[in-house]
């Protein structure tokens, strides 16, 4: 039997090892070790934490295991409100946005603005709070000012780091992202719901939201949710000058940000990106409903300011609505064929 000191040391080693391999497996999709080697380490950690329960930390990989069902969700006030985006639905509306933004920044129309363009993930928005690098709270957006505390459920999502991958974490940081259920998992989930006489979900977004707003976290854990991060709420770091740098930092800290983003100058490359992603849309394993165009430089974003509950320097450039990928009839036919 190990002494308490030896156990502390070994738990520390196992925790770092497992966090690293979770990141390789779930975020990078590039595992370095076999499942059985991973399982052995996890079992050793569970055993040690069983002998020394007081050594089990909030960011222990064993914390991903579902806890007891909760009675309800506590309310949580965001340090920085979770805003929403204004929409544009056509090239002309985007041109109007670009022109308005030039005026706000007092720039000549001939001078192209620097934009970060990326995907608009269609899921459930979440805010994750890290204190000294440890995940302490995860909440839904709610009305933008106050959300619901869904920490226990979000901990079960493997792409959510329980600890930031850095030796110098900020004291406090709020990370914003979107939880998604991949389309294939959504289809499997609905087949399962149908076979068991349970409610069907209308679309993957609905299923992701329903999976997170569950009082029983073992249900969340059983669904293959993933998280893509795109920004920060509360964060103080004067070294970061633009959103691209911000997102790079998120990736370094262990978050999944995806590879679909570009920094562009002016409007033409925005239209190109919009079309490129529209062609790619059917191949993506998850749902998007547009692209997001953001002033890249923080100084420009600041200057553009806010209107109502939206930053004026960002816009969602949406795709026209399309039919749900899978209708309830499709599922009934599929289940009839296989089940
Ligand atoms: S930036 C002002 N970037 O779309 C809020 N949002 O109404 C800043 N969303 O609730 C949001 N993908 O959860 C941003 N790449 C992305 C996004 C994104 C999806 C969601 C977000 C927000 C909603 C906008």
Tab-separated table of C-alpha atoms and ligand atoms in Angstrom:
chain	number	residue	atom	x	y	z
A	1	UNK	CA	0.000	0.000	0.000
A	2	UNK	CA	1.309	3.458	-0.922
A	3	UNK	CA	1.820	6.182	1.665
A	4	UNK	CA	-0.330	9.305	1.352
A	5	UNK	CA	2.621	11.207	-0.142
A	6	UNK	CA	3.351	8.502	-2.668
A	7	UNK	CA	-0.350	8.326	-3.564
A	8	UNK	CA	-0.439	12.120	-4.102
A	9	UNK	CA	2.516	11.878	-6.455
A	10	UNK	CA	1.114	8.904	-8.370
A	11	UNK	CA	-2.362	10.485	-8.673
A	12	UNK	CA	-0.710	13.582	-10.085
A	13	UNK	CA	1.193	11.513	-12.680
A	14	UNK	CA	-1.853	9.476	-13.680
A	15	UNK	CA	-4.052	12.569	-13.930
A	16	UNK	CA	-1.637	14.375	-16.252
A	17	UNK	CA	-1.163	11.214	-18.304
A	18	UNK	CA	-4.910	10.639	-18.731
A	19	UNK	CA	-5.656	14.297	-19.516
A	20	UNK	CA	-2.992	14.216	-22.197
A	21	UNK	CA	-4.376	11.039	-23.778
A	22	UNK	CA	-7.982	12.301	-23.571
A	23	UNK	CA	-6.821	15.342	-25.533
A	24	UNK	CA	-5.045	13.158	-28.136
A	25	UNK	CA	-8.046	10.867	-28.510
A	26	UNK	CA	-11.046	13.195	-28.286
A	27	UNK	CA	-9.797	16.587	-29.431
A	28	UNK	CA	-7.052	15.703	-31.914
A	29	UNK	CA	-8.585	12.385	-32.953
A	30	UNK	CA	-5.044	10.989	-32.900
A	31	UNK	CA	-4.512	8.507	-30.034
A	32	UNK	CA	-0.991	7.616	-28.954
A	33	UNK	CA	-1.701	4.626	-26.738
A	34	UNK	CA	-3.936	1.553	-26.821
A	35	UNK	CA	-7.358	1.555	-25.165
A	36	UNK	CA	-6.184	-1.153	-22.786
A	37	UNK	CA	-3.145	0.886	-21.592
A	38	UNK	CA	-5.511	3.807	-21.018
A	39	UNK	CA	-7.998	1.638	-19.131
A	40	UNK	CA	-5.257	0.289	-16.861
A	41	UNK	CA	-4.228	3.812	-15.846
A	42	UNK	CA	-7.827	4.821	-15.259
A	43	UNK	CA	-8.384	1.776	-13.066
A	44	UNK	CA	-5.248	2.508	-11.030
A	45	UNK	CA	-6.443	6.099	-10.519
A	46	UNK	CA	-9.918	4.973	-9.414
A	47	UNK	CA	-8.341	2.533	-6.942
A	48	UNK	CA	-6.052	5.199	-5.478
A	49	UNK	CA	-8.898	7.701	-5.155
A	50	UNK	CA	-11.011	5.046	-3.466
A	51	UNK	CA	-8.261	4.519	-0.839
A	52	UNK	CA	-7.628	8.268	-0.478
A	53	UNK	CA	-10.952	9.996	-1.299
A	54	UNK	CA	-9.660	13.327	-0.014
A	55	UNK	CA	-7.098	13.344	-2.857
A	56	UNK	CA	-9.749	13.304	-5.575
A	57	UNK	CA	-9.530	16.724	-7.250
A	58	UNK	CA	-12.236	18.602	-9.157
A	59	UNK	CA	-10.292	18.108	-12.363
A	60	UNK	CA	-9.651	14.414	-11.866
A	61	UNK	CA	-10.490	12.398	-15.012
A	62	UNK	CA	-12.734	10.266	-12.795
A	63	UNK	CA	-14.965	13.331	-12.405
A	64	UNK	CA	-16.250	12.701	-15.933
A	65	UNK	CA	-18.274	9.845	-14.552
A	66	UNK	CA	-21.907	10.801	-14.065
A	67	UNK	CA	-22.923	11.851	-10.567
A	68	UNK	CA	-26.220	11.398	-8.715
A	69	UNK	CA	-29.336	12.805	-10.432
A	70	UNK	CA	-29.945	16.418	-9.433
A	71	UNK	CA	-33.212	17.943	-8.279
A	72	UNK	CA	-32.965	21.020	-10.461
A	73	UNK	CA	-30.411	23.408	-11.942
A	74	UNK	CA	-29.044	26.315	-9.961
A	75	UNK	CA	-29.065	29.744	-11.598
A	76	UNK	CA	-25.717	31.256	-12.590
A	77	UNK	CA	-25.031	34.897	-13.397
A	78	UNK	CA	-22.466	35.261	-16.213
A	79	UNK	CA	-19.571	37.608	-15.421
A	80	UNK	CA	-19.821	38.872	-18.984
A	81	UNK	CA	-23.289	38.531	-20.571
A	82	UNK	CA	-23.730	35.983	-23.367
A	83	UNK	CA	-24.855	38.098	-26.283
A	84	UNK	CA	-26.422	37.089	-29.554
A	85	UNK	CA	-25.545	37.837	-33.152
A	86	UNK	CA	-27.422	39.904	-35.691
A	87	UNK	CA	-28.205	37.954	-38.873
A	88	UNK	CA	-27.740	38.726	-42.533
A	89	UNK	CA	-29.505	36.592	-45.109
A	90	UNK	CA	-28.094	37.771	-48.439
A	91	UNK	CA	-24.983	39.225	-50.075
A	92	UNK	CA	-26.680	42.628	-50.163
A	93	UNK	CA	-27.392	42.505	-46.425
A	94	UNK	CA	-23.771	41.604	-45.794
A	95	UNK	CA	-22.611	44.529	-47.965
A	96	UNK	CA	-24.834	46.809	-45.859
A	97	UNK	CA	-23.241	45.416	-42.698
A	98	UNK	CA	-19.755	46.004	-44.114
A	99	UNK	CA	-20.640	49.575	-45.069
A	100	UNK	CA	-22.156	50.302	-41.661
A	101	UNK	CA	-19.074	48.861	-39.967
A	102	UNK	CA	-16.777	51.102	-42.041
A	103	UNK	CA	-18.774	54.086	-40.793
A	104	UNK	CA	-18.575	52.949	-37.175
A	105	UNK	CA	-14.802	52.594	-37.470
A	106	UNK	CA	-14.535	55.840	-39.440
A	107	UNK	CA	-12.735	54.095	-42.285
A	108	UNK	CA	-12.979	54.804	-45.984
A	109	UNK	CA	-15.041	52.241	-47.888
A	110	UNK	CA	-12.045	51.485	-50.166
A	111	UNK	CA	-10.047	50.297	-47.176
A	112	UNK	CA	-10.884	46.585	-46.640
A	113	UNK	CA	-11.740	45.502	-43.103
A	114	UNK	CA	-9.991	42.538	-41.523
A	115	UNK	CA	-12.496	39.795	-40.731
A	116	UNK	CA	-12.264	36.397	-39.095
A	117	UNK	CA	-14.696	34.041	-40.829
A	118	UNK	CA	-15.712	30.745	-39.282
A	119	UNK	CA	-18.589	28.267	-38.927
A	120	UNK	CA	-21.819	29.022	-37.146
A	121	UNK	CA	-22.321	25.851	-35.137
A	122	UNK	CA	-25.950	24.934	-34.628
A	123	UNK	CA	-26.156	23.554	-31.112
A	124	UNK	CA	-26.535	24.719	-27.532
A	125	UNK	CA	-24.348	27.607	-26.335
A	126	UNK	CA	-22.361	27.012	-23.189
A	127	UNK	CA	-20.080	29.082	-21.010
A	128	UNK	CA	-17.288	27.329	-19.105
A	129	UNK	CA	-15.552	29.004	-16.183
A	130	UNK	CA	-11.993	28.043	-15.256
A	131	UNK	CA	-10.432	29.204	-12.036
A	132	UNK	CA	-6.655	28.724	-11.820
A	133	UNK	CA	-6.968	26.449	-14.835
A	134	UNK	CA	-9.593	24.131	-13.356
A	135	UNK	CA	-13.119	23.778	-14.722
A	136	UNK	CA	-15.333	25.041	-11.906
A	137	UNK	CA	-18.593	25.793	-13.663
A	138	UNK	CA	-20.439	25.194	-16.925
A	139	UNK	CA	-23.672	26.981	-17.722
A	140	UNK	CA	-26.245	27.418	-20.449
A	141	UNK	CA	-26.893	30.811	-21.997
A	142	UNK	CA	-30.324	31.295	-20.449
A	143	UNK	CA	-31.502	34.848	-21.095
A	144	UNK	CA	-27.912	35.951	-21.716
A	145	UNK	CA	-27.469	37.414	-18.215
A	146	UNK	CA	-28.282	34.357	-16.138
A	147	UNK	CA	-28.047	30.732	-17.217
A	148	UNK	CA	-28.415	27.334	-15.596
A	149	UNK	CA	-25.582	25.515	-13.910
A	150	UNK	CA	-25.079	22.276	-15.868
A	151	UNK	CA	-21.530	21.561	-14.679
A	152	UNK	CA	-22.143	17.967	-13.676
A	153	UNK	CA	-23.457	17.172	-17.146
A	154	UNK	CA	-20.859	19.105	-19.101
A	155	UNK	CA	-18.026	17.353	-17.236
A	156	UNK	CA	-19.081	14.139	-18.980
A	157	UNK	CA	-18.324	15.663	-22.431
A	158	UNK	CA	-14.908	14.351	-23.407
A	159	UNK	CA	-13.884	17.366	-25.502
A	160	UNK	CA	-14.308	19.652	-22.482
A	161	UNK	CA	-10.932	19.973	-20.740
A	162	UNK	CA	-11.273	19.599	-16.983
A	163	UNK	CA	-7.973	21.451	-16.705
A	164	UNK	CA	-6.382	23.926	-19.126
A	165	UNK	CA	-3.252	22.610	-20.850
A	166	UNK	CA	-0.956	25.320	-19.558
A	167	UNK	CA	1.371	25.857	-16.617
A	168	UNK	CA	0.338	29.507	-16.443
A	169	UNK	CA	-3.446	29.569	-16.420
A	170	UNK	CA	-5.307	32.856	-15.968
A	171	UNK	CA	-6.906	33.382	-12.555
A	172	UNK	CA	-10.381	33.429	-14.108
A	173	UNK	CA	-11.548	32.873	-17.621
A	174	UNK	CA	-14.936	32.229	-19.198
A	175	UNK	CA	-14.853	30.238	-22.438
A	176	UNK	CA	-17.778	30.230	-24.833
A	177	UNK	CA	-18.687	27.401	-27.154
A	178	UNK	CA	-21.399	25.338	-28.705
A	179	UNK	CA	-22.299	21.783	-27.703
A	180	UNK	CA	-23.317	19.635	-30.665
A	181	UNK	CA	-24.578	16.166	-31.284
A	182	UNK	CA	-23.110	14.804	-34.550
A	183	UNK	CA	-25.798	13.965	-37.114
A	184	UNK	CA	-25.010	10.226	-37.132
A	185	UNK	CA	-25.354	10.090	-33.324
A	186	UNK	CA	-28.590	12.061	-33.521
A	187	UNK	CA	-30.002	9.511	-35.974
A	188	UNK	CA	-28.936	6.612	-33.753
A	189	UNK	CA	-30.415	8.340	-30.723
A	190	UNK	CA	-33.782	8.802	-32.419
A	191	UNK	CA	-33.841	5.158	-33.544
A	192	UNK	CA	-33.207	4.182	-29.952
A	193	UNK	CA	-35.906	6.571	-28.698
A	194	UNK	CA	-38.399	5.161	-31.166
A	195	UNK	CA	-37.651	1.538	-30.269
A	196	UNK	CA	-38.138	2.382	-26.624
A	197	UNK	CA	-41.334	4.352	-27.155
A	198	UNK	CA	-39.649	7.615	-26.091
A	199	UNK	CA	-39.964	11.112	-27.462
A	200	UNK	CA	-38.153	11.797	-30.757
A	201	UNK	CA	-35.980	14.875	-31.176
A	202	UNK	CA	-36.785	17.224	-34.052
A	203	UNK	CA	-33.152	17.903	-34.984
A	204	UNK	CA	-29.572	17.563	-33.631
A	205	UNK	CA	-29.734	20.969	-31.899
A	206	UNK	CA	-32.802	19.935	-30.014
A	207	UNK	CA	-31.205	16.636	-29.082
A	208	UNK	CA	-28.019	18.375	-27.853
A	209	UNK	CA	-30.042	20.768	-25.715
A	210	UNK	CA	-32.198	17.955	-24.350
A	211	UNK	CA	-29.108	15.912	-23.546
A	212	UNK	CA	-27.481	18.705	-21.545
A	213	UNK	CA	-30.583	19.918	-19.757
A	214	UNK	CA	-30.971	16.518	-18.072
A	215	UNK	CA	-31.162	16.164	-14.332
A	216	UNK	CA	-29.567	12.742	-14.643
A	217	UNK	CA	-26.006	13.216	-15.891
A	218	UNK	CA	-25.689	9.523	-16.809
A	219	UNK	CA	-28.053	10.320	-19.704
A	220	UNK	CA	-25.791	13.169	-20.848
A	221	UNK	CA	-22.790	10.854	-20.543
A	222	UNK	CA	-24.430	8.219	-22.747
A	223	UNK	CA	-24.811	10.650	-25.680
A	224	UNK	CA	-21.851	11.534	-27.907
A	225	UNK	CA	-21.852	15.269	-27.410
A	226	UNK	CA	-18.926	17.361	-28.480
A	227	UNK	CA	-17.982	20.978	-27.861
A	228	UNK	CA	-16.556	23.513	-30.319
A	229	UNK	CA	-15.260	26.717	-28.754
A	230	UNK	CA	-15.202	30.074	-30.509
A	231	UNK	CA	-14.601	32.743	-27.925
A	232	UNK	CA	-14.232	34.024	-24.420
A	233	UNK	CA	-16.390	35.948	-22.024
A	234	UNK	CA	-14.409	37.245	-19.078
A	235	UNK	CA	-10.667	37.220	-19.867
A	236	UNK	CA	-7.929	39.691	-19.128
A	237	UNK	CA	-4.838	39.418	-21.244
A	238	UNK	CA	-3.358	42.399	-22.998
A	239	UNK	CA	-1.086	40.213	-25.177
A	240	UNK	CA	-4.020	38.994	-27.247
A	241	UNK	CA	-4.691	41.464	-30.045
A	242	UNK	CA	-7.144	39.647	-32.279
A	243	UNK	CA	-9.749	36.889	-32.310
A	244	UNK	CA	-7.587	34.566	-34.370
A	245	UNK	CA	-4.942	34.683	-31.628
A	246	UNK	CA	-7.668	34.127	-29.029
A	247	UNK	CA	-8.862	30.991	-30.744
A	248	UNK	CA	-5.303	29.727	-31.188
A	249	UNK	CA	-4.899	30.111	-27.452
A	250	UNK	CA	-8.097	28.114	-26.902
A	251	UNK	CA	-6.673	25.312	-29.044
A	252	UNK	CA	-3.408	25.384	-27.055
A	253	UNK	CA	-5.387	25.130	-23.835
A	254	UNK	CA	-6.950	21.918	-25.132
A	255	UNK	CA	-10.263	23.007	-26.650
A	256	UNK	CA	-11.616	21.829	-29.945
A	257	UNK	CA	-11.979	24.782	-32.305
A	258	UNK	CA	-12.137	22.962	-35.656
A	259	UNK	CA	-10.039	23.792	-38.686
A	260	UNK	CA	-12.533	25.923	-40.622
A	261	UNK	CA	-11.556	29.558	-40.146
A	262	UNK	CA	-9.771	32.222	-42.165
A	263	UNK	CA	-8.557	35.750	-41.590
A	264	UNK	CA	-9.520	37.759	-44.673
A	265	UNK	CA	-9.348	41.330	-45.931
A	266	UNK	CA	-12.561	42.777	-47.319
A	267	UNK	CA	-15.796	41.370	-48.659
A	268	UNK	CA	-14.888	39.166	-51.650
A	269	UNK	CA	-13.080	36.492	-49.594
A	270	UNK	CA	-16.038	36.484	-47.165
A	271	UNK	CA	-18.345	35.526	-50.057
A	272	UNK	CA	-15.823	32.890	-51.193
A	273	UNK	CA	-15.692	31.365	-47.703
A	274	UNK	CA	-19.506	31.430	-47.485
A	275	UNK	CA	-19.758	29.466	-50.744
A	276	UNK	CA	-16.919	27.091	-49.923
A	277	UNK	CA	-18.540	26.152	-46.614
A	278	UNK	CA	-21.980	25.842	-48.206
A	279	UNK	CA	-20.514	23.221	-50.565
A	280	UNK	CA	-18.885	21.449	-47.634
A	281	UNK	CA	-22.000	21.577	-45.458
A	282	UNK	CA	-23.391	18.155	-46.394
A	283	UNK	CA	-20.038	16.502	-45.626
A	284	UNK	CA	-19.636	17.981	-42.163
A	285	UNK	CA	-20.471	15.458	-39.450
A	286	UNK	CA	-22.480	18.078	-37.535
A	287	UNK	CA	-24.980	20.830	-38.316
A	288	UNK	CA	-24.153	24.438	-39.083
A	289	UNK	CA	-26.623	27.128	-40.062
A	290	UNK	CA	-24.284	29.704	-41.548
A	291	UNK	CA	-20.921	31.316	-41.145
A	292	UNK	CA	-19.976	33.994	-38.620
A	293	UNK	CA	-18.080	37.058	-39.793
A	294	UNK	CA	-16.258	38.967	-37.056
A	295	UNK	CA	-13.980	41.966	-37.038
A	296	UNK	CA	-10.727	40.240	-36.207
A	297	UNK	CA	-8.927	42.984	-34.275
A	298	UNK	CA	-10.072	43.493	-30.708
A	299	UNK	CA	-9.501	47.231	-31.015
A	300	UNK	CA	-11.924	47.351	-33.995
A	301	UNK	CA	-14.490	45.231	-32.167
A	302	UNK	CA	-14.295	47.529	-29.170
A	303	UNK	CA	-14.714	50.570	-31.313
A	304	UNK	CA	-17.716	49.150	-33.153
A	305	UNK	CA	-19.448	48.621	-29.792
A	306	UNK	CA	-22.831	47.016	-29.136
A	307	UNK	CA	-26.433	47.481	-30.058
A	308	UNK	CA	-29.175	45.936	-27.939
A	309	UNK	CA	-27.690	42.526	-27.089
A	310	UNK	CA	-25.364	42.118	-30.076
A	311	UNK	CA	-21.826	43.234	-30.850
A	312	UNK	CA	-21.953	45.505	-33.897
A	313	UNK	CA	-18.691	44.151	-35.275
A	314	UNK	CA	-19.968	40.582	-35.842
A	315	UNK	CA	-22.702	39.041	-37.881
A	316	UNK	CA	-24.149	35.609	-38.617
A	317	UNK	CA	-24.329	35.127	-42.395
A	318	UNK	CA	-26.972	32.427	-42.571
A	319	UNK	CA	-27.697	29.792	-45.198
A	320	UNK	CA	-31.264	29.504	-46.409
A	321	UNK	CA	-33.235	27.046	-44.274
A	322	UNK	CA	-33.292	23.516	-45.625
A	323	UNK	CA	-35.234	20.376	-44.925
A	324	UNK	CA	-34.294	18.456	-41.777
A	325	UNK	CA	-31.785	15.792	-42.790
A	326	UNK	CA	-33.761	12.985	-41.244
A	327	UNK	CA	-37.492	13.029	-40.978
A	328	UNK	CA	-39.393	10.961	-38.478
A	329	UNK	CA	-40.719	8.897	-41.413
A	330	UNK	CA	-37.122	8.082	-42.477
A	331	UNK	CA	-36.386	6.790	-38.995
A	332	UNK	CA	-39.506	4.647	-38.894
A	333	UNK	CA	-38.551	3.139	-42.274
A	334	UNK	CA	-34.978	2.523	-41.076
A	335	UNK	CA	-36.084	0.929	-37.841
A	336	UNK	CA	-38.615	-1.188	-39.717
A	337	UNK	CA	-35.769	-2.422	-41.935
A	338	UNK	CA	-33.250	-3.187	-39.214
A	339	UNK	CA	-35.197	-3.737	-36.021
B	1	LIG	S1	-19.653	34.389	-31.563
B	1	LIG	C1	-22.222	37.711	-29.539
B	1	LIG	N1	-19.123	32.378	-33.068
B	1	LIG	O1	-24.624	31.596	-32.277
B	1	LIG	C2	-22.051	36.330	-29.277
B	1	LIG	N2	-21.230	32.411	-31.952
B	1	LIG	O2	-26.609	34.366	-31.636
B	1	LIG	C3	-20.771	35.886	-29.861
B	1	LIG	N3	-22.589	30.426	-32.378
B	1	LIG	O3	-25.516	31.993	-29.040
B	1	LIG	C4	-20.973	34.680	-30.524
B	1	LIG	N4	-21.175	29.404	-33.709
B	1	LIG	O4	-23.724	30.256	-29.315
B	1	LIG	C5	-20.029	32.945	-32.262
B	1	LIG	N5	-18.482	30.646	-34.437
B	1	LIG	C6	-19.383	31.190	-33.630
B	1	LIG	C7	-20.613	30.575	-33.338
B	1	LIG	C8	-21.514	31.226	-32.484
B	1	LIG	C9	-22.361	29.327	-33.116
B	1	LIG	C10	-23.843	30.672	-31.599
B	1	LIG	C11	-23.596	31.268	-30.252
B	1	LIG	C12	-24.654	32.324	-30.064
B	1	LIG	C13	-25.376	32.315	-31.366
B	1	LIG	C14	-25.473	33.722	-31.912
